[in-house]
CSV table of C-alpha atoms and ligand atoms in Angstrom, one decimal:
chain,number,residue,atom,x,y,z
A,1,UNK,CA,20.0,-7.2,-32.5
A,2,UNK,CA,16.3,-6.9,-32.3
A,3,UNK,CA,14.3,-5.9,-29.2
A,4,UNK,CA,10.9,-7.3,-30.1
A,5,UNK,CA,9.9,-10.7,-31.4
A,6,UNK,CA,6.7,-9.3,-32.7
A,7,UNK,CA,5.3,-5.8,-33.1
A,8,UNK,CA,1.5,-5.8,-33.5
A,9,UNK,CA,-0.8,-3.2,-35.2
A,10,UNK,CA,-4.5,-3.5,-34.5
A,11,UNK,CA,-7.7,-2.2,-33.0
A,12,UNK,CA,-7.4,-1.7,-29.3
A,13,UNK,CA,-10.7,-3.1,-27.9
A,14,UNK,CA,-12.1,-4.3,-24.6
A,15,UNK,CA,-14.5,-7.4,-24.9
A,16,UNK,CA,-17.8,-7.5,-23.0
A,17,UNK,CA,-18.7,-11.2,-22.9
A,18,UNK,CA,-22.0,-12.9,-22.1
A,19,UNK,CA,-23.4,-16.4,-22.5
A,20,UNK,CA,-26.6,-16.5,-24.5
A,21,UNK,CA,-29.1,-18.9,-26.0
A,22,UNK,CA,-29.4,-19.2,-29.8
A,23,UNK,CA,-32.8,-17.6,-29.5
A,24,UNK,CA,-31.2,-14.3,-28.4
A,25,UNK,CA,-29.2,-14.2,-31.7
A,26,UNK,CA,-32.3,-14.9,-33.7
A,27,UNK,CA,-34.2,-12.2,-31.8
A,28,UNK,CA,-31.5,-9.6,-32.4
A,29,UNK,CA,-31.0,-10.7,-36.0
A,30,UNK,CA,-27.3,-11.4,-35.6
A,31,UNK,CA,-25.1,-13.4,-37.9
A,32,UNK,CA,-23.7,-16.2,-35.8
A,33,UNK,CA,-19.9,-16.8,-35.6
A,34,UNK,CA,-18.7,-13.6,-37.3
A,35,UNK,CA,-17.7,-10.1,-36.4
A,36,UNK,CA,-20.1,-7.3,-37.3
A,37,UNK,CA,-19.2,-3.6,-37.0
A,38,UNK,CA,-21.9,-1.7,-35.1
A,39,UNK,CA,-22.3,1.8,-33.8
A,40,UNK,CA,-22.8,2.8,-30.2
A,41,UNK,CA,-26.6,2.8,-30.3
A,42,UNK,CA,-26.8,-0.8,-31.7
A,43,UNK,CA,-24.2,-2.1,-29.3
A,44,UNK,CA,-26.1,-0.5,-26.4
A,45,UNK,CA,-29.4,-2.1,-27.7
A,46,UNK,CA,-27.8,-5.5,-27.8
A,47,UNK,CA,-26.2,-5.1,-24.3
A,48,UNK,CA,-29.6,-4.0,-23.0
A,49,UNK,CA,-31.2,-7.2,-24.1
A,50,UNK,CA,-28.6,-9.0,-21.9
A,51,UNK,CA,-30.0,-7.4,-18.8
A,52,UNK,CA,-29.6,-9.5,-15.8
A,53,UNK,CA,-26.9,-11.9,-17.3
A,54,UNK,CA,-23.4,-11.8,-15.9
A,55,UNK,CA,-21.2,-9.7,-18.2
A,56,UNK,CA,-17.5,-10.3,-18.1
A,57,UNK,CA,-15.1,-7.6,-19.2
A,58,UNK,CA,-11.7,-8.5,-20.6
A,59,UNK,CA,-9.1,-6.9,-22.8
A,60,UNK,CA,-9.4,-8.0,-26.4
A,61,UNK,CA,-8.7,-6.8,-29.9
A,62,UNK,CA,-7.5,-9.4,-32.4
A,63,UNK,CA,-3.8,-8.4,-32.9
A,64,UNK,CA,-3.6,-7.3,-29.2
A,65,UNK,CA,-4.7,-10.8,-28.1
A,66,UNK,CA,-1.9,-12.2,-30.3
A,67,UNK,CA,0.7,-9.8,-28.9
A,68,UNK,CA,-0.4,-10.7,-25.4
A,69,UNK,CA,0.0,-14.4,-26.2
A,70,UNK,CA,3.6,-13.8,-27.5
A,71,UNK,CA,4.4,-12.0,-24.2
A,72,UNK,CA,2.8,-14.7,-22.0
A,73,UNK,CA,5.0,-17.4,-23.6
A,74,UNK,CA,8.0,-15.3,-22.6
A,75,UNK,CA,8.5,-13.5,-25.9
A,76,UNK,CA,9.2,-9.8,-26.3
A,77,UNK,CA,6.4,-7.9,-28.0
A,78,UNK,CA,5.1,-4.4,-28.7
A,79,UNK,CA,1.7,-3.0,-29.9
A,80,UNK,CA,0.2,0.1,-31.4
A,81,UNK,CA,-3.5,0.8,-31.3
A,82,UNK,CA,-5.7,3.6,-30.1
A,83,UNK,CA,-7.5,3.8,-26.8
A,84,UNK,CA,-9.7,6.6,-25.5
A,85,UNK,CA,-9.0,8.7,-22.4
A,86,UNK,CA,-11.3,6.7,-20.1
A,87,UNK,CA,-11.4,3.8,-17.6
A,88,UNK,CA,-11.9,1.2,-20.3
A,89,UNK,CA,-8.7,2.5,-22.1
A,90,UNK,CA,-6.8,2.4,-18.8
A,91,UNK,CA,-7.9,-1.2,-18.3
A,92,UNK,CA,-6.7,-2.2,-21.8
A,93,UNK,CA,-3.4,-0.4,-21.3
A,94,UNK,CA,-2.7,-1.9,-17.8
A,95,UNK,CA,-3.4,-5.4,-19.1
A,96,UNK,CA,-0.6,-5.0,-21.7
A,97,UNK,CA,1.8,-3.0,-19.5
A,98,UNK,CA,1.6,-5.6,-16.7
A,99,UNK,CA,2.9,-8.1,-19.2
A,100,UNK,CA,5.9,-5.9,-20.2
A,101,UNK,CA,4.5,-5.2,-23.6
A,102,UNK,CA,5.8,-1.9,-25.1
A,103,UNK,CA,2.9,0.3,-25.9
A,104,UNK,CA,3.1,4.0,-26.2
A,105,UNK,CA,-0.2,5.6,-27.4
A,106,UNK,CA,-1.6,9.0,-27.1
A,107,UNK,CA,-5.2,8.5,-26.0
A,108,UNK,CA,-7.9,9.8,-28.4
A,109,UNK,CA,-10.9,12.0,-27.5
A,110,UNK,CA,-13.4,9.2,-28.4
A,111,UNK,CA,-14.3,6.4,-26.0
A,112,UNK,CA,-12.3,3.2,-26.1
A,113,UNK,CA,-13.7,0.6,-28.6
A,114,UNK,CA,-15.6,-2.3,-27.2
A,115,UNK,CA,-16.7,-5.7,-28.6
A,116,UNK,CA,-19.8,-7.4,-27.3
A,117,UNK,CA,-19.0,-11.1,-27.5
A,118,UNK,CA,-22.1,-13.4,-27.4
A,119,UNK,CA,-21.1,-17.0,-26.6
A,120,UNK,CA,-23.6,-19.7,-27.4
A,121,UNK,CA,-23.8,-23.3,-26.1
A,122,UNK,CA,-21.9,-24.6,-29.2
A,123,UNK,CA,-18.9,-22.5,-28.0
A,124,UNK,CA,-19.3,-20.1,-31.0
A,125,UNK,CA,-18.7,-16.5,-30.5
A,126,UNK,CA,-20.7,-13.8,-32.3
A,127,UNK,CA,-19.0,-10.4,-32.1
A,128,UNK,CA,-20.5,-6.9,-32.3
A,129,UNK,CA,-17.6,-4.4,-32.5
A,130,UNK,CA,-18.0,-0.7,-31.8
A,131,UNK,CA,-14.6,0.5,-32.9
A,132,UNK,CA,-14.6,3.8,-30.9
A,133,UNK,CA,-11.2,5.4,-30.5
A,134,UNK,CA,-9.5,2.6,-32.4
A,135,UNK,CA,-10.5,4.2,-35.7
A,136,UNK,CA,-8.3,7.2,-34.9
A,137,UNK,CA,-5.1,5.2,-35.5
A,138,UNK,CA,-3.3,6.8,-38.4
A,139,UNK,CA,-0.1,6.2,-40.3
A,140,UNK,CA,1.5,8.9,-38.1
A,141,UNK,CA,1.2,6.6,-35.1
A,142,UNK,CA,3.4,4.0,-36.7
A,143,UNK,CA,6.9,4.3,-35.2
A,144,UNK,CA,9.7,3.4,-37.6
A,145,UNK,CA,12.2,2.7,-34.8
A,146,UNK,CA,9.9,0.2,-33.2
A,147,UNK,CA,9.5,-1.7,-36.4
A,148,UNK,CA,13.2,-1.6,-37.1
A,149,UNK,CA,13.8,-3.3,-33.7
A,150,UNK,CA,11.4,-6.2,-34.4
A,151,UNK,CA,11.7,-9.6,-36.0
A,152,UNK,CA,8.2,-9.7,-37.3
A,153,UNK,CA,5.3,-7.2,-37.6
A,154,UNK,CA,1.8,-8.6,-37.2
A,155,UNK,CA,-1.1,-6.8,-38.9
A,156,UNK,CA,-4.8,-7.6,-38.5
A,157,UNK,CA,-7.1,-7.5,-41.5
A,158,UNK,CA,-9.8,-5.7,-39.4
A,159,UNK,CA,-7.7,-2.5,-39.9
A,160,UNK,CA,-8.8,-2.5,-43.5
A,161,UNK,CA,-12.4,-1.6,-42.6
A,162,UNK,CA,-11.4,2.1,-42.1
A,163,UNK,CA,-9.3,4.5,-44.3
A,164,UNK,CA,-7.1,5.8,-41.5
A,165,UNK,CA,-6.4,2.4,-40.0
A,166,UNK,CA,-5.8,0.9,-43.4
A,167,UNK,CA,-3.2,3.6,-44.1
A,168,UNK,CA,-1.6,2.7,-40.8
A,169,UNK,CA,-1.5,-0.9,-41.8
A,170,UNK,CA,0.2,-0.1,-45.1
A,171,UNK,CA,2.6,2.3,-43.4
A,172,UNK,CA,3.7,-0.5,-41.0
A,173,UNK,CA,4.2,-2.9,-43.9
A,174,UNK,CA,6.1,-0.4,-46.0
A,175,UNK,CA,8.4,0.3,-43.1
A,176,UNK,CA,8.9,-3.4,-42.4
A,177,UNK,CA,9.8,-4.0,-46.1
A,178,UNK,CA,12.2,-1.0,-46.0
A,179,UNK,CA,14.1,-2.5,-43.1
A,180,UNK,CA,13.8,-6.2,-44.1
A,181,UNK,CA,11.5,-7.1,-41.3
A,182,UNK,CA,9.1,-10.0,-41.8
A,183,UNK,CA,5.4,-9.3,-42.2
A,184,UNK,CA,2.6,-11.5,-40.8
A,185,UNK,CA,-1.0,-10.7,-41.7
A,186,UNK,CA,-4.2,-12.2,-40.5
A,187,UNK,CA,-7.3,-12.4,-42.8
A,188,UNK,CA,-9.3,-11.8,-39.6
A,189,UNK,CA,-12.8,-12.6,-40.7
A,190,UNK,CA,-14.6,-14.1,-43.8
A,191,UNK,CA,-16.5,-10.8,-44.4
A,192,UNK,CA,-13.2,-9.1,-45.1
A,193,UNK,CA,-12.3,-11.6,-47.9
A,194,UNK,CA,-15.6,-10.8,-49.5
A,195,UNK,CA,-15.0,-7.1,-49.1
A,196,UNK,CA,-11.4,-7.0,-50.4
A,197,UNK,CA,-10.5,-10.4,-52.0
A,198,UNK,CA,-8.2,-8.8,-54.7
A,199,UNK,CA,-6.4,-6.6,-52.2
A,200,UNK,CA,-5.7,-9.5,-49.9
A,201,UNK,CA,-4.3,-11.4,-52.9
A,202,UNK,CA,-2.1,-8.4,-53.7
A,203,UNK,CA,-0.8,-8.5,-50.1
A,204,UNK,CA,-0.2,-12.3,-50.3
A,205,UNK,CA,1.7,-12.0,-53.6
A,206,UNK,CA,3.4,-8.9,-52.4
A,207,UNK,CA,4.8,-8.0,-48.9
A,208,UNK,CA,3.2,-10.7,-46.7
A,209,UNK,CA,5.7,-13.4,-45.5
A,210,UNK,CA,3.2,-15.3,-43.4
A,211,UNK,CA,-0.5,-15.4,-43.8
A,212,UNK,CA,-2.9,-16.6,-41.1
A,213,UNK,CA,-6.4,-17.6,-42.1
A,214,UNK,CA,-9.1,-20.0,-41.1
A,215,UNK,CA,-10.8,-22.6,-43.3
A,216,UNK,CA,-13.7,-20.5,-44.4
A,217,UNK,CA,-11.4,-17.5,-45.2
A,218,UNK,CA,-9.1,-19.8,-47.2
A,219,UNK,CA,-11.9,-21.4,-49.2
A,220,UNK,CA,-13.3,-18.0,-50.0
A,221,UNK,CA,-9.9,-16.7,-51.0
A,222,UNK,CA,-9.0,-19.5,-53.3
A,223,UNK,CA,-12.3,-20.9,-54.5
A,224,UNK,CA,-11.0,-24.4,-53.6
A,225,UNK,CA,-13.1,-26.7,-51.4
A,226,UNK,CA,-10.3,-28.9,-50.0
A,227,UNK,CA,-8.1,-27.4,-47.2
A,228,UNK,CA,-4.8,-28.8,-48.5
A,229,UNK,CA,-5.5,-27.5,-51.9
A,230,UNK,CA,-6.3,-24.0,-50.4
A,231,UNK,CA,-3.0,-24.1,-48.4
A,232,UNK,CA,-1.0,-25.1,-51.4
A,233,UNK,CA,-2.5,-22.5,-53.6
A,234,UNK,CA,-1.8,-19.7,-51.1
A,235,UNK,CA,1.7,-21.1,-50.5
A,236,UNK,CA,2.4,-20.8,-54.3
A,237,UNK,CA,2.4,-17.1,-53.5
A,238,UNK,CA,3.2,-16.6,-49.8
A,239,UNK,CA,6.4,-17.9,-48.2
A,240,UNK,CA,4.6,-19.2,-45.2
A,241,UNK,CA,0.9,-20.1,-44.5
A,242,UNK,CA,-0.9,-21.1,-41.3
A,243,UNK,CA,-4.4,-22.3,-42.2
A,244,UNK,CA,-6.5,-23.2,-39.1
A,245,UNK,CA,-9.2,-25.8,-39.2
A,246,UNK,CA,-11.0,-25.3,-35.9
A,247,UNK,CA,-11.2,-28.6,-33.9
A,248,UNK,CA,-9.6,-30.5,-36.8
A,249,UNK,CA,-6.3,-28.6,-36.2
A,250,UNK,CA,-4.3,-26.7,-38.8
A,251,UNK,CA,-1.9,-26.9,-41.8
A,252,UNK,CA,1.4,-25.0,-41.7
A,253,UNK,CA,3.1,-24.5,-45.1
A,254,UNK,CA,6.8,-23.6,-45.2
A,255,UNK,CA,9.6,-24.2,-47.7
A,256,UNK,CA,7.3,-26.1,-50.1
A,257,UNK,CA,6.3,-28.5,-47.3
A,258,UNK,CA,3.0,-29.0,-45.7
A,259,UNK,CA,2.9,-29.7,-41.9
A,260,UNK,CA,-0.5,-31.0,-40.9
A,261,UNK,CA,-0.9,-30.2,-37.2
A,262,UNK,CA,-3.5,-32.2,-35.2
A,263,UNK,CA,-6.1,-30.5,-33.2
A,264,UNK,CA,-6.0,-31.1,-29.4
A,265,UNK,CA,-9.2,-32.6,-28.1
A,266,UNK,CA,-10.9,-30.4,-25.4
A,267,UNK,CA,-14.4,-29.6,-24.3
A,268,UNK,CA,-15.0,-26.4,-26.2
A,269,UNK,CA,-16.5,-23.7,-24.0
A,270,UNK,CA,-15.8,-20.5,-26.0
A,271,UNK,CA,-13.9,-20.2,-29.3
A,272,UNK,CA,-13.2,-16.4,-28.8
A,273,UNK,CA,-9.6,-15.7,-29.6
A,274,UNK,CA,-8.7,-19.2,-30.8
A,275,UNK,CA,-7.2,-17.8,-34.0
A,276,UNK,CA,-5.5,-15.0,-32.2
A,277,UNK,CA,-3.9,-17.4,-29.7
A,278,UNK,CA,-2.8,-19.7,-32.5
A,279,UNK,CA,-1.1,-16.9,-34.2
A,280,UNK,CA,0.6,-15.7,-31.0
A,281,UNK,CA,2.0,-19.1,-30.1
A,282,UNK,CA,3.2,-19.8,-33.7
A,283,UNK,CA,4.9,-16.4,-33.9
A,284,UNK,CA,6.5,-16.9,-30.5
A,285,UNK,CA,7.7,-20.3,-31.7
A,286,UNK,CA,9.3,-19.3,-34.9
A,287,UNK,CA,10.9,-16.2,-33.4
A,288,UNK,CA,12.4,-18.2,-30.6
A,289,UNK,CA,14.2,-21.0,-32.4
A,290,UNK,CA,11.4,-23.6,-32.9
A,291,UNK,CA,10.9,-25.3,-36.2
A,292,UNK,CA,7.6,-24.5,-38.0
A,293,UNK,CA,6.3,-27.9,-37.1
A,294,UNK,CA,7.1,-27.4,-33.4
A,295,UNK,CA,5.6,-23.9,-33.4
A,296,UNK,CA,2.5,-25.4,-35.0
A,297,UNK,CA,2.1,-27.9,-32.2
A,298,UNK,CA,2.6,-25.2,-29.6
A,299,UNK,CA,-0.1,-23.1,-31.4
A,300,UNK,CA,-2.5,-26.1,-31.5
A,301,UNK,CA,-2.0,-26.8,-27.7
A,302,UNK,CA,-2.4,-23.1,-26.8
A,303,UNK,CA,-5.5,-22.4,-28.9
A,304,UNK,CA,-7.2,-25.6,-27.7
A,305,UNK,CA,-6.5,-24.3,-24.1
A,306,UNK,CA,-8.1,-20.9,-24.8
A,307,UNK,CA,-11.1,-22.7,-26.4
A,308,UNK,CA,-11.6,-24.7,-23.2
A,309,UNK,CA,-12.3,-21.6,-21.1
A,310,UNK,CA,-14.2,-18.3,-21.4
A,311,UNK,CA,-12.4,-15.3,-23.0
A,312,UNK,CA,-9.6,-14.7,-25.4
A,313,UNK,CA,-6.8,-14.5,-22.8
A,314,UNK,CA,-5.4,-17.7,-21.1
A,315,UNK,CA,-6.5,-18.3,-17.5
A,316,UNK,CA,-3.9,-21.0,-17.0
A,317,UNK,CA,-0.6,-19.9,-18.6
A,318,UNK,CA,1.9,-22.3,-20.1
A,319,UNK,CA,4.8,-23.2,-17.8
A,320,UNK,CA,8.4,-23.1,-19.0
A,321,UNK,CA,8.4,-26.9,-18.7
A,322,UNK,CA,5.4,-27.2,-21.0
A,323,UNK,CA,6.9,-24.9,-23.6
A,324,UNK,CA,10.2,-26.7,-23.5
A,325,UNK,CA,8.5,-30.1,-23.9
A,326,UNK,CA,6.7,-28.8,-27.0
A,327,UNK,CA,9.9,-27.2,-28.3
A,328,UNK,CA,11.7,-30.5,-28.3
A,329,UNK,CA,9.1,-32.4,-30.4
A,330,UNK,CA,10.7,-33.6,-33.6
B,401,ADP,N1,-13.1,-27.0,-30.7
B,401,ADP,C1,-11.8,-26.9,-30.7
B,401,ADP,N2,-11.0,-27.8,-30.0
B,401,ADP,C2,-9.7,-27.7,-30.0
B,401,ADP,N3,-9.0,-26.8,-30.7
B,401,ADP,C3,-9.7,-25.8,-31.3
B,401,ADP,C4,-11.1,-25.8,-31.4
B,401,ADP,N4,-11.5,-24.8,-32.1
B,401,ADP,C5,-10.4,-24.1,-32.5
B,401,ADP,N5,-9.3,-24.8,-32.0
B,401,ADP,C6,-7.8,-24.4,-32.2
B,401,ADP,O1,-7.8,-23.0,-32.6
B,401,ADP,C7,-7.2,-22.9,-33.9
B,401,ADP,C8,-8.0,-21.7,-34.6
B,401,ADP,O2,-9.3,-22.0,-34.7
B,401,ADP,P1,-10.2,-21.6,-35.9
B,401,ADP,O3,-11.6,-21.8,-35.6
B,401,ADP,O4,-9.7,-22.4,-37.1
B,401,ADP,O5,-9.8,-20.1,-36.2
B,401,ADP,P2,-10.6,-18.7,-35.9
B,401,ADP,O6,-10.9,-18.6,-34.4
B,401,ADP,O7,-9.7,-17.7,-36.4
B,401,ADP,O8,-11.9,-18.8,-36.7
B,401,ADP,C9,-7.4,-24.2,-34.6
B,401,ADP,O9,-6.4,-24.4,-35.6
B,401,ADP,C10,-7.2,-25.2,-33.4
B,401,ADP,O10,-5.9,-25.4,-33.1
B,402,LIG,O1,-11.1,-7.5,-32.8
B,402,LIG,C1,-12.3,-7.7,-32.6
B,402,LIG,O2,-13.3,-7.1,-33.2
B,402,LIG,C2,-12.8,-8.7,-31.6
B,402,LIG,C3,-11.7,-8.9,-30.5
B,402,LIG,O3,-11.9,-8.0,-29.4
B,402,LIG,C4,-11.8,-10.3,-30.0
B,402,LIG,O4,-11.2,-10.5,-28.7
B,402,LIG,C5,-11.2,-11.2,-31.0
B,402,LIG,O5,-10.5,-10.8,-31.8
B,402,LIG,C6,-11.6,-12.6,-31.0
B,402,LIG,O6,-10.7,-13.3,-31.9
B,402,LIG,P1,-11.0,-14.6,-32.8
B,402,LIG,O7,-12.1,-15.3,-32.1
B,402,LIG,O8,-9.7,-15.4,-32.9
B,402,LIG,O9,-11.4,-14.0,-34.2
């Protein structure tokens, strides 16, 4: 018997969102569409430039978004990540606890990490993350019992940007392997592939059972230019692959088969959290009796819905009837 469908390990962050023109990114010399790590001073400088614009605060963090998605579909999930002993941390914690997510963290002395998310008219999100307290996550925070009680663990690649957090990620994977628990891993961002291509390949050929990556990450990983070729090459080494292709949809690879999943047409407002939502819905599906193809369709519907609104967390949740309809697709 397991208690959790998915146990997530990641950076605990709160997003501060603003809508900006392209000129603001140019003026601030920001790389569009990716996540850049910044210190407190740089994040403050960027936020100061947004003076007068409405800023929206919402709980974020990549793996945390995924774990929230699992819970919102009705799955059972748990999370570990470090917050600070402040209002921002309490806000993050409450958001998860209200959804019944098991989270038991000792707050750190540092302020809770924040991510400034600048959304442009083309629905792209440019993220500046100040990791704050989340860097204090260590291998000692990983609870073996929680992992033992899960069907899957989900580890975000962003953890590999720090020594402590990377050790926590490895500890979680080691424990999952020890207890025969499946391991899902997200490549997180193209910059990580450039930073640690060989290490990611070691994970894919080693402990990882399910890899999530987007098109740019897959191309960078494999050196292939065609998405299907990328997916096949990764699947030669990983049991399962979910390769997302933005508005074009995704490819799910399982058991030697490729399941192309169509994208759902929506008016894109903000792509923040699209990949996170996709992963949450797919993980919910496969841990709750859906086939890989059905879970892929649920993931496509869910991520399109999150793209059609502001923020990484769904404003309009999926009803039981909607989930059942997608579960019965053949
Ligand atoms: N413009 C869009 N319209 C509809 N669905 C989208 C759109 N952008 C992304 N999605 C959905 O979100 C998933 C993840 O998006 P993608 O951009 O590939 O990942 P990431 O956000 O990790 O870069 C896609 O596979 C797709 O299902
Ligand atoms: O983890 C981060 O640095 C940013 C998160 O706070 C943000 O909510 C996020 O992960 C967005 O996800 P994505 O757009 O699916 O990459």
